[in-house]
């Protein structure tokens, strides 16, 4: 029944969920209400922590159509690695939502609910809830609501650990154990305040980033071409908006229908290169198939779509037309909205340490339950008052599960966060520091991360008469000013002028800069006059013109001017671009081609391509250069200016003359090779993830050492389903395109070509397991790659500098941003140092913090078990540790040791062996269990040994061993009244022995578990810890062998007033033997 009524939302997408419908039940609500009252509100807390239980206990199952409450959970197939599909209020993954009703046109009732800023309405035809897109849109805004401090406080305080601390503090108040209770309250207050400040700051930062330029005034075309000024929040899909000529920040996603726009899409792509957007082509009238094929799709029509958050720099229009666009998506449905949603509602990242920690705590709870029952049974048998039974039985729970554990576990993370801040790495998600210690794969963005921004010109290698000439450093020469090679460099690009400044692809900019030609575009008046065919003109610098005088300077310059008549933009699939140009004064036009050398050579006449073409090309690529090939063809005289506007691209790009090569150098940042080498030595896999061209990415990977020189490169071209064909991957060698590679060879590096679309059902295991370079990656594909790598049990780090990396930075186990702009909001870590040297530093500190967490957890577990053993033994004689004994142990010993043992800095280098990832492992469990057994043995030994001494007097609640001597031990009971009665049942030989032995055990265990190399600096370099341990050790020896009456009264210890104190000898023997056992 449940499976039949369950619905799947967002099927096949990242946020796929299962929906179940429920209807509120009054009688169940009444029963639950009574149960909440009878349990003092504890059941309400339990239902808050487990929302599935809350819904199932108060509601009955029904169909999704009739639901009053819906329950959502992630599906199994889409659950993150290591996370079981379940209901988590903590991470917002599952909540109960009540569908609301809204009236439209007074006749239509829409049932919908909101989840993660997306509205889902009931679709009667599909019999399922669907994302609300066209039926009801609401306000066009991406509203990031900052929760109030009170709301955040309630959510934080209702954490199970803080509830347990509250229970412990109340219990200690009843026992008048105020000092330690106040200490726990103070530490909890600091922890909660820090957490609230961090969360609130993140929300405010994100809200401010989103709110910037999100509300603008817009012009909307109404009926009869009337223009109406509105606020962008009132825009809805279907509105026709006018893009202002001076540019704007897009508040929605819209598709251009007239005109052209130059857009900066750095918010989405991370690349600041302006992109030209053209109007959406009209389908052929009357052709149904054409109309069907040309249905708008944001993915297929990116070149025509203006995305929300992108900056329209300027517009171009012709014959007085306005630049218009149709709104297609608003609010959180836009590209920017989806990016913000991925930041607000990230998928939860599970970590084995925290999972194992909860299991270990459950084991401690089981031990506490045994002690609880033991205490009750023993106290009842010895007729202890009810009040004492309750307090002592509950007290043993707070002893076994230490309330200070969260603060102790946080200490190492706080210290690591402080050390990271000192080296310029800032953290907004401290819990991720531990996860950094497990990273075994790091993904790097290329531009701005591994390399400097852009390319540098290295030289040119021209071809004449089918053979290479000598390579030249520059094309800025008078002898080349009229050559076809320079003409190709001057015209074959996509540069444009924005506010008088050249803008476009960095490669094109460097190319034009190398020859110092100038570019001049037609004005708006000229464009309107000539109806779209006024060309862009390029001209050489006057310094390179021949010195012979001409009739006039204008005529001299016009002889060298070239007009760009038609442009075929660069295509990543074709790996080339071309233009049609004409020298002013000439009748025939020229075609110029630029692109990947192999592609360009294949389009040229064979006799024009040098015989040693492959050898020369391989020589440059092996040195890590980016090589661009140029070609030229004289077009037929019949191709007039008007015909060129409709000519096919394939007709132009054929039978070309090979002109030569341009050699570009993509400079690496100085720190990149050394950092990657350090990561390789530590057996940490490195992967490049870039939106750049494949050839550039391979060149950089070779240059920085990410791909070793001896490895062969295999390129995988991932082809998405198209025209009825299934998705597939084409494998080929980079240097031997015709030969099929053998993928089973492990030492070969796989590089993914464009576009990597991760089609469903396609086996991507070779790519995921062996891929080193992933090129032409869109922002969402970067996120998918991170998830795919996590799916094969990698702990993934991501290092990037652009907003296009936001999703990947947030999804990775550890994301580190080199930018303080948009990416830093999504990234858990932000580095002030603009290079990747921060990555090994972060991993080293993560490893140190992780080992610190292990050490602290083991120490706190041993602390609770040692105290549990002590109290259990003393309960057997109806005694206990005194308040000041507890206080000395909990504050002077435990807190000092636990907060100083976390101060060990990270080891100076990364080692190949990774730290353990979980607490449930054989070596760690063996270590903890053996220490528990040793501590148990050396507490039982003095407890029994002291009872065998000839001077021992059996303790009773009415006696006081401290005032009893050997001479008075034979007094009759009639003299007992002369002694001072011990109301707390503390002063006895067993208590004294257990107190001293356990105190030394805490210090010994702390020293044993304070692990140093190879992940942390040795403990002897941690002077606060060594000073604390040594001081405590000397102090305990001093009070043990040098009795001070005031100190004895303070701790309520019992001593034999003889020349040789057998109790002290017993304690020293046990301590010395245990110290040797601990060292072993």
JSON list of C-alpha atoms in Angstrom, two decimals, residues 854-983:
[
{"chain": "A", "resi": 854, "resn": "UNK", "atom": "CA", "xyz": [40.80, 10.43, 17.71]},
{"chain": "A", "resi": 855, "resn": "UNK", "atom": "CA", "xyz": [43.13, 11.14, 20.62]},
{"chain": "A", "resi": 856, "resn": "UNK", "atom": "CA", "xyz": [40.58, 13.27, 22.46]},
{"chain": "A", "resi": 857, "resn": "UNK", "atom": "CA", "xyz": [37.76, 10.80, 21.86]},
{"chain": "A", "resi": 858, "resn": "UNK", "atom": "CA", "xyz": [39.83, 7.88, 23.12]},
{"chain": "A", "resi": 859, "resn": "UNK", "atom": "CA", "xyz": [40.98, 9.89, 26.12]},
{"chain": "A", "resi": 860, "resn": "UNK", "atom": "CA", "xyz": [37.44, 11.02, 26.99]},
{"chain": "A", "resi": 861, "resn": "UNK", "atom": "CA", "xyz": [36.19, 7.45, 26.56]},
{"chain": "A", "resi": 862, "resn": "UNK", "atom": "CA", "xyz": [38.92, 6.19, 28.92]},
{"chain": "A", "resi": 863, "resn": "UNK", "atom": "CA", "xyz": [38.21, 9.04, 31.33]},
{"chain": "A", "resi": 864, "resn": "UNK", "atom": "CA", "xyz": [34.55, 8.08, 31.54]},
{"chain": "A", "resi": 865, "resn": "UNK", "atom": "CA", "xyz": [35.36, 4.36, 31.88]},
{"chain": "A", "resi": 866, "resn": "UNK", "atom": "CA", "xyz": [38.01, 4.98, 34.58]},
{"chain": "A", "resi": 867, "resn": "UNK", "atom": "CA", "xyz": [35.56, 7.11, 36.56]},
{"chain": "A", "resi": 868, "resn": "UNK", "atom": "CA", "xyz": [32.81, 4.57, 35.91]},
{"chain": "A", "resi": 869, "resn": "UNK", "atom": "CA", "xyz": [35.00, 1.80, 37.35]},
{"chain": "A", "resi": 870, "resn": "UNK", "atom": "CA", "xyz": [35.91, 3.98, 40.35]},
{"chain": "A", "resi": 871, "resn": "UNK", "atom": "CA", "xyz": [32.33, 4.87, 41.18]},
{"chain": "A", "resi": 872, "resn": "UNK", "atom": "CA", "xyz": [31.07, 1.31, 40.61]},
{"chain": "A", "resi": 873, "resn": "UNK", "atom": "CA", "xyz": [33.66, -0.10, 43.02]},
{"chain": "A", "resi": 874, "resn": "UNK", "atom": "CA", "xyz": [32.84, 2.51, 45.67]},
{"chain": "A", "resi": 875, "resn": "UNK", "atom": "CA", "xyz": [29.10, 1.95, 45.23]},
{"chain": "A", "resi": 876, "resn": "UNK", "atom": "CA", "xyz": [29.67, -1.63, 46.35]},
{"chain": "A", "resi": 877, "resn": "UNK", "atom": "CA", "xyz": [30.51, -0.30, 49.84]},
{"chain": "A", "resi": 878, "resn": "UNK", "atom": "CA", "xyz": [27.88, 2.49, 49.65]},
{"chain": "A", "resi": 879, "resn": "UNK", "atom": "CA", "xyz": [30.63, 5.10, 49.21]},
{"chain": "A", "resi": 880, "resn": "UNK", "atom": "CA", "xyz": [31.47, 7.49, 46.41]},
{"chain": "A", "resi": 881, "resn": "UNK", "atom": "CA", "xyz": [34.03, 10.07, 45.33]},
{"chain": "A", "resi": 882, "resn": "UNK", "atom": "CA", "xyz": [33.75, 13.40, 47.11]},
{"chain": "A", "resi": 883, "resn": "UNK", "atom": "CA", "xyz": [32.57, 16.59, 45.40]},
{"chain": "A", "resi": 884, "resn": "UNK", "atom": "CA", "xyz": [36.01, 18.14, 45.49]},
{"chain": "A", "resi": 885, "resn": "UNK", "atom": "CA", "xyz": [37.57, 14.90, 44.30]},
{"chain": "A", "resi": 886, "resn": "UNK", "atom": "CA", "xyz": [35.19, 14.95, 41.32]},
{"chain": "A", "resi": 887, "resn": "UNK", "atom": "CA", "xyz": [35.93, 18.65, 40.81]},
{"chain": "A", "resi": 888, "resn": "UNK", "atom": "CA", "xyz": [39.70, 18.14, 40.88]},
{"chain": "A", "resi": 889, "resn": "UNK", "atom": "CA", "xyz": [39.49, 15.24, 38.42]},
{"chain": "A", "resi": 890, "resn": "UNK", "atom": "CA", "xyz": [37.00, 16.90, 36.03]},
{"chain": "A", "resi": 891, "resn": "UNK", "atom": "CA", "xyz": [38.54, 20.37, 35.91]},
{"chain": "A", "resi": 892, "resn": "UNK", "atom": "CA", "xyz": [42.14, 20.33, 37.12]},
{"chain": "A", "resi": 893, "resn": "UNK", "atom": "CA", "xyz": [43.05, 17.06, 35.39]},
{"chain": "A", "resi": 894, "resn": "UNK", "atom": "CA", "xyz": [40.63, 16.34, 32.54]},
{"chain": "A", "resi": 895, "resn": "UNK", "atom": "CA", "xyz": [39.90, 19.83, 31.16]},
{"chain": "A", "resi": 896, "resn": "UNK", "atom": "CA", "xyz": [43.52, 20.96, 31.42]},
{"chain": "A", "resi": 897, "resn": "UNK", "atom": "CA", "xyz": [44.82, 17.83, 29.73]},
{"chain": "A", "resi": 898, "resn": "UNK", "atom": "CA", "xyz": [42.14, 17.58, 27.04]},
{"chain": "A", "resi": 899, "resn": "UNK", "atom": "CA", "xyz": [42.46, 21.22, 25.98]},
{"chain": "A", "resi": 900, "resn": "UNK", "atom": "CA", "xyz": [46.26, 21.19, 25.95]},
{"chain": "A", "resi": 901, "resn": "UNK", "atom": "CA", "xyz": [46.71, 17.80, 24.27]},
{"chain": "A", "resi": 902, "resn": "UNK", "atom": "CA", "xyz": [44.82, 19.28, 21.27]},
{"chain": "A", "resi": 903, "resn": "UNK", "atom": "CA", "xyz": [47.48, 21.94, 20.73]},
{"chain": "A", "resi": 904, "resn": "UNK", "atom": "CA", "xyz": [49.93, 19.75, 18.79]},
{"chain": "A", "resi": 905, "resn": "UNK", "atom": "CA", "xyz": [50.55, 21.51, 15.43]},
{"chain": "A", "resi": 906, "resn": "UNK", "atom": "CA", "xyz": [50.44, 19.63, 12.13]},
{"chain": "A", "resi": 907, "resn": "UNK", "atom": "CA", "xyz": [53.47, 17.67, 10.93]},
{"chain": "A", "resi": 908, "resn": "UNK", "atom": "CA", "xyz": [55.62, 19.64, 8.52]},
{"chain": "A", "resi": 909, "resn": "UNK", "atom": "CA", "xyz": [55.03, 17.42, 5.46]},
{"chain": "A", "resi": 910, "resn": "UNK", "atom": "CA", "xyz": [52.41, 15.13, 3.94]},
{"chain": "A", "resi": 911, "resn": "UNK", "atom": "CA", "xyz": [53.17, 11.44, 4.30]},
{"chain": "A", "resi": 912, "resn": "UNK", "atom": "CA", "xyz": [51.94, 8.74, 1.89]},
{"chain": "A", "resi": 913, "resn": "UNK", "atom": "CA", "xyz": [50.01, 6.90, 4.59]},
{"chain": "A", "resi": 914, "resn": "UNK", "atom": "CA", "xyz": [46.56, 8.42, 5.24]},
{"chain": "A", "resi": 915, "resn": "UNK", "atom": "CA", "xyz": [45.18, 8.61, 8.79]},
{"chain": "A", "resi": 916, "resn": "UNK", "atom": "CA", "xyz": [42.43, 6.19, 9.86]},
{"chain": "A", "resi": 917, "resn": "UNK", "atom": "CA", "xyz": [38.93, 7.31, 8.92]},
{"chain": "A", "resi": 918, "resn": "UNK", "atom": "CA", "xyz": [36.82, 5.70, 11.64]},
{"chain": "A", "resi": 919, "resn": "UNK", "atom": "CA", "xyz": [36.79, 4.77, 15.29]},
{"chain": "A", "resi": 920, "resn": "UNK", "atom": "CA", "xyz": [35.53, 1.26, 14.66]},
{"chain": "A", "resi": 921, "resn": "UNK", "atom": "CA", "xyz": [38.81, -0.36, 13.64]},
{"chain": "A", "resi": 922, "resn": "UNK", "atom": "CA", "xyz": [40.71, -3.29, 15.11]},
{"chain": "A", "resi": 923, "resn": "UNK", "atom": "CA", "xyz": [43.88, -1.39, 16.20]},
{"chain": "A", "resi": 924, "resn": "UNK", "atom": "CA", "xyz": [41.93, 1.43, 17.80]},
{"chain": "A", "resi": 925, "resn": "UNK", "atom": "CA", "xyz": [39.45, -0.83, 19.58]},
{"chain": "A", "resi": 926, "resn": "UNK", "atom": "CA", "xyz": [42.29, -3.04, 20.79]},
{"chain": "A", "resi": 927, "resn": "UNK", "atom": "CA", "xyz": [44.07, 0.04, 22.16]},
{"chain": "A", "resi": 928, "resn": "UNK", "atom": "CA", "xyz": [40.98, 1.30, 24.02]},
{"chain": "A", "resi": 929, "resn": "UNK", "atom": "CA", "xyz": [39.88, -2.12, 25.35]},
{"chain": "A", "resi": 930, "resn": "UNK", "atom": "CA", "xyz": [43.34, -3.07, 26.61]},
{"chain": "A", "resi": 931, "resn": "UNK", "atom": "CA", "xyz": [43.65, 0.26, 28.42]},
{"chain": "A", "resi": 932, "resn": "UNK", "atom": "CA", "xyz": [40.20, -0.26, 29.99]},
{"chain": "A", "resi": 933, "resn": "UNK", "atom": "CA", "xyz": [41.23, -3.73, 31.20]},
{"chain": "A", "resi": 934, "resn": "UNK", "atom": "CA", "xyz": [44.54, -2.42, 32.55]},
{"chain": "A", "resi": 935, "resn": "UNK", "atom": "CA", "xyz": [42.77, 0.42, 34.38]},
{"chain": "A", "resi": 936, "resn": "UNK", "atom": "CA", "xyz": [40.18, -2.00, 35.74]},
{"chain": "A", "resi": 937, "resn": "UNK", "atom": "CA", "xyz": [42.86, -4.36, 37.03]},
{"chain": "A", "resi": 938, "resn": "UNK", "atom": "CA", "xyz": [44.86, -1.61, 38.71]},
{"chain": "A", "resi": 939, "resn": "UNK", "atom": "CA", "xyz": [41.82, -0.16, 40.42]},
{"chain": "A", "resi": 940, "resn": "UNK", "atom": "CA", "xyz": [40.52, -3.51, 41.66]},
{"chain": "A", "resi": 941, "resn": "UNK", "atom": "CA", "xyz": [43.99, -4.42, 42.95]},
{"chain": "A", "resi": 942, "resn": "UNK", "atom": "CA", "xyz": [44.37, -1.55, 45.51]},
{"chain": "A", "resi": 943, "resn": "UNK", "atom": "CA", "xyz": [40.66, -1.74, 46.32]},
{"chain": "A", "resi": 944, "resn": "UNK", "atom": "CA", "xyz": [41.10, -5.37, 47.45]},
{"chain": "A", "resi": 945, "resn": "UNK", "atom": "CA", "xyz": [44.68, -5.01, 48.70]},
{"chain": "A", "resi": 946, "resn": "UNK", "atom": "CA", "xyz": [43.85, -2.27, 51.19]},
{"chain": "A", "resi": 947, "resn": "UNK", "atom": "CA", "xyz": [41.12, -4.47, 52.66]},
{"chain": "A", "resi": 948, "resn": "UNK", "atom": "CA", "xyz": [43.71, -7.17, 53.40]},
{"chain": "A", "resi": 949, "resn": "UNK", "atom": "CA", "xyz": [45.89, -4.91, 55.55]},
{"chain": "A", "resi": 950, "resn": "UNK", "atom": "CA", "xyz": [46.04, -5.68, 59.29]},
{"chain": "A", "resi": 951, "resn": "UNK", "atom": "CA", "xyz": [45.16, -2.09, 60.22]},
{"chain": "A", "resi": 952, "resn": "UNK", "atom": "CA", "xyz": [42.11, -1.99, 57.94]},
{"chain": "A", "resi": 953, "resn": "UNK", "atom": "CA", "xyz": [38.76, -1.30, 59.57]},
{"chain": "A", "resi": 954, "resn": "UNK", "atom": "CA", "xyz": [35.62, -2.05, 57.62]},
{"chain": "A", "resi": 955, "resn": "UNK", "atom": "CA", "xyz": [33.94, 1.22, 56.79]},
{"chain": "A", "resi": 956, "resn": "UNK", "atom": "CA", "xyz": [30.32, 1.97, 57.66]},
{"chain": "A", "resi": 957, "resn": "UNK", "atom": "CA", "xyz": [28.34, 5.15, 57.12]},
{"chain": "A", "resi": 958, "resn": "UNK", "atom": "CA", "xyz": [28.61, 5.96, 60.87]},
{"chain": "A", "resi": 959, "resn": "UNK", "atom": "CA", "xyz": [32.37, 5.47, 61.12]},
{"chain": "A", "resi": 960, "resn": "UNK", "atom": "CA", "xyz": [35.24, 7.68, 60.01]},
{"chain": "A", "resi": 961, "resn": "UNK", "atom": "CA", "xyz": [38.40, 5.86, 59.11]},
{"chain": "A", "resi": 962, "resn": "UNK", "atom": "CA", "xyz": [40.29, 9.12, 59.10]},
{"chain": "A", "resi": 963, "resn": "UNK", "atom": "CA", "xyz": [39.87, 9.41, 62.88]},
{"chain": "A", "resi": 964, "resn": "UNK", "atom": "CA", "xyz": [40.28, 5.74, 63.63]},
{"chain": "A", "resi": 965, "resn": "UNK", "atom": "CA", "xyz": [43.67, 4.44, 64.73]},
{"chain": "A", "resi": 966, "resn": "UNK", "atom": "CA", "xyz": [44.93, 0.99, 65.49]},
{"chain": "A", "resi": 967, "resn": "UNK", "atom": "CA", "xyz": [44.57, 1.64, 69.15]},
{"chain": "A", "resi": 968, "resn": "UNK", "atom": "CA", "xyz": [40.96, 2.74, 68.85]},
{"chain": "A", "resi": 969, "resn": "UNK", "atom": "CA", "xyz": [39.91, 0.02, 66.49]},
{"chain": "A", "resi": 970, "resn": "UNK", "atom": "CA", "xyz": [39.00, -2.20, 69.44]},
{"chain": "A", "resi": 971, "resn": "UNK", "atom": "CA", "xyz": [36.73, 0.35, 71.08]},
{"chain": "A", "resi": 972, "resn": "UNK", "atom": "CA", "xyz": [33.19, -0.68, 71.61]},
{"chain": "A", "resi": 973, "resn": "UNK", "atom": "CA", "xyz": [30.27, 0.85, 69.74]},
{"chain": "A", "resi": 974, "resn": "UNK", "atom": "CA", "xyz": [29.47, 2.94, 72.76]},
{"chain": "A", "resi": 975, "resn": "UNK", "atom": "CA", "xyz": [32.47, 5.16, 71.95]},
{"chain": "A", "resi": 976, "resn": "UNK", "atom": "CA", "xyz": [31.47, 5.76, 68.32]},
{"chain": "A", "resi": 977, "resn": "UNK", "atom": "CA", "xyz": [29.42, 8.76, 69.29]},
{"chain": "A", "resi": 978, "resn": "UNK", "atom": "CA", "xyz": [32.62, 10.55, 70.25]},
{"chain": "A", "resi": 979, "resn": "UNK", "atom": "CA", "xyz": [33.79, 10.40, 66.62]},
{"chain": "A", "resi": 980, "resn": "UNK", "atom": "CA", "xyz": [32.76, 12.86, 63.93]},
{"chain": "A", "resi": 981, "resn": "UNK", "atom": "CA", "xyz": [30.15, 11.28, 61.66]},
{"chain": "A", "resi": 982, "resn": "UNK", "atom": "CA", "xyz": [30.89, 11.33, 57.88]},
{"chain": "A", "resi": 983, "resn": "UNK", "atom": "CA", "xyz": [27.50, 12.29, 56.36]}
]
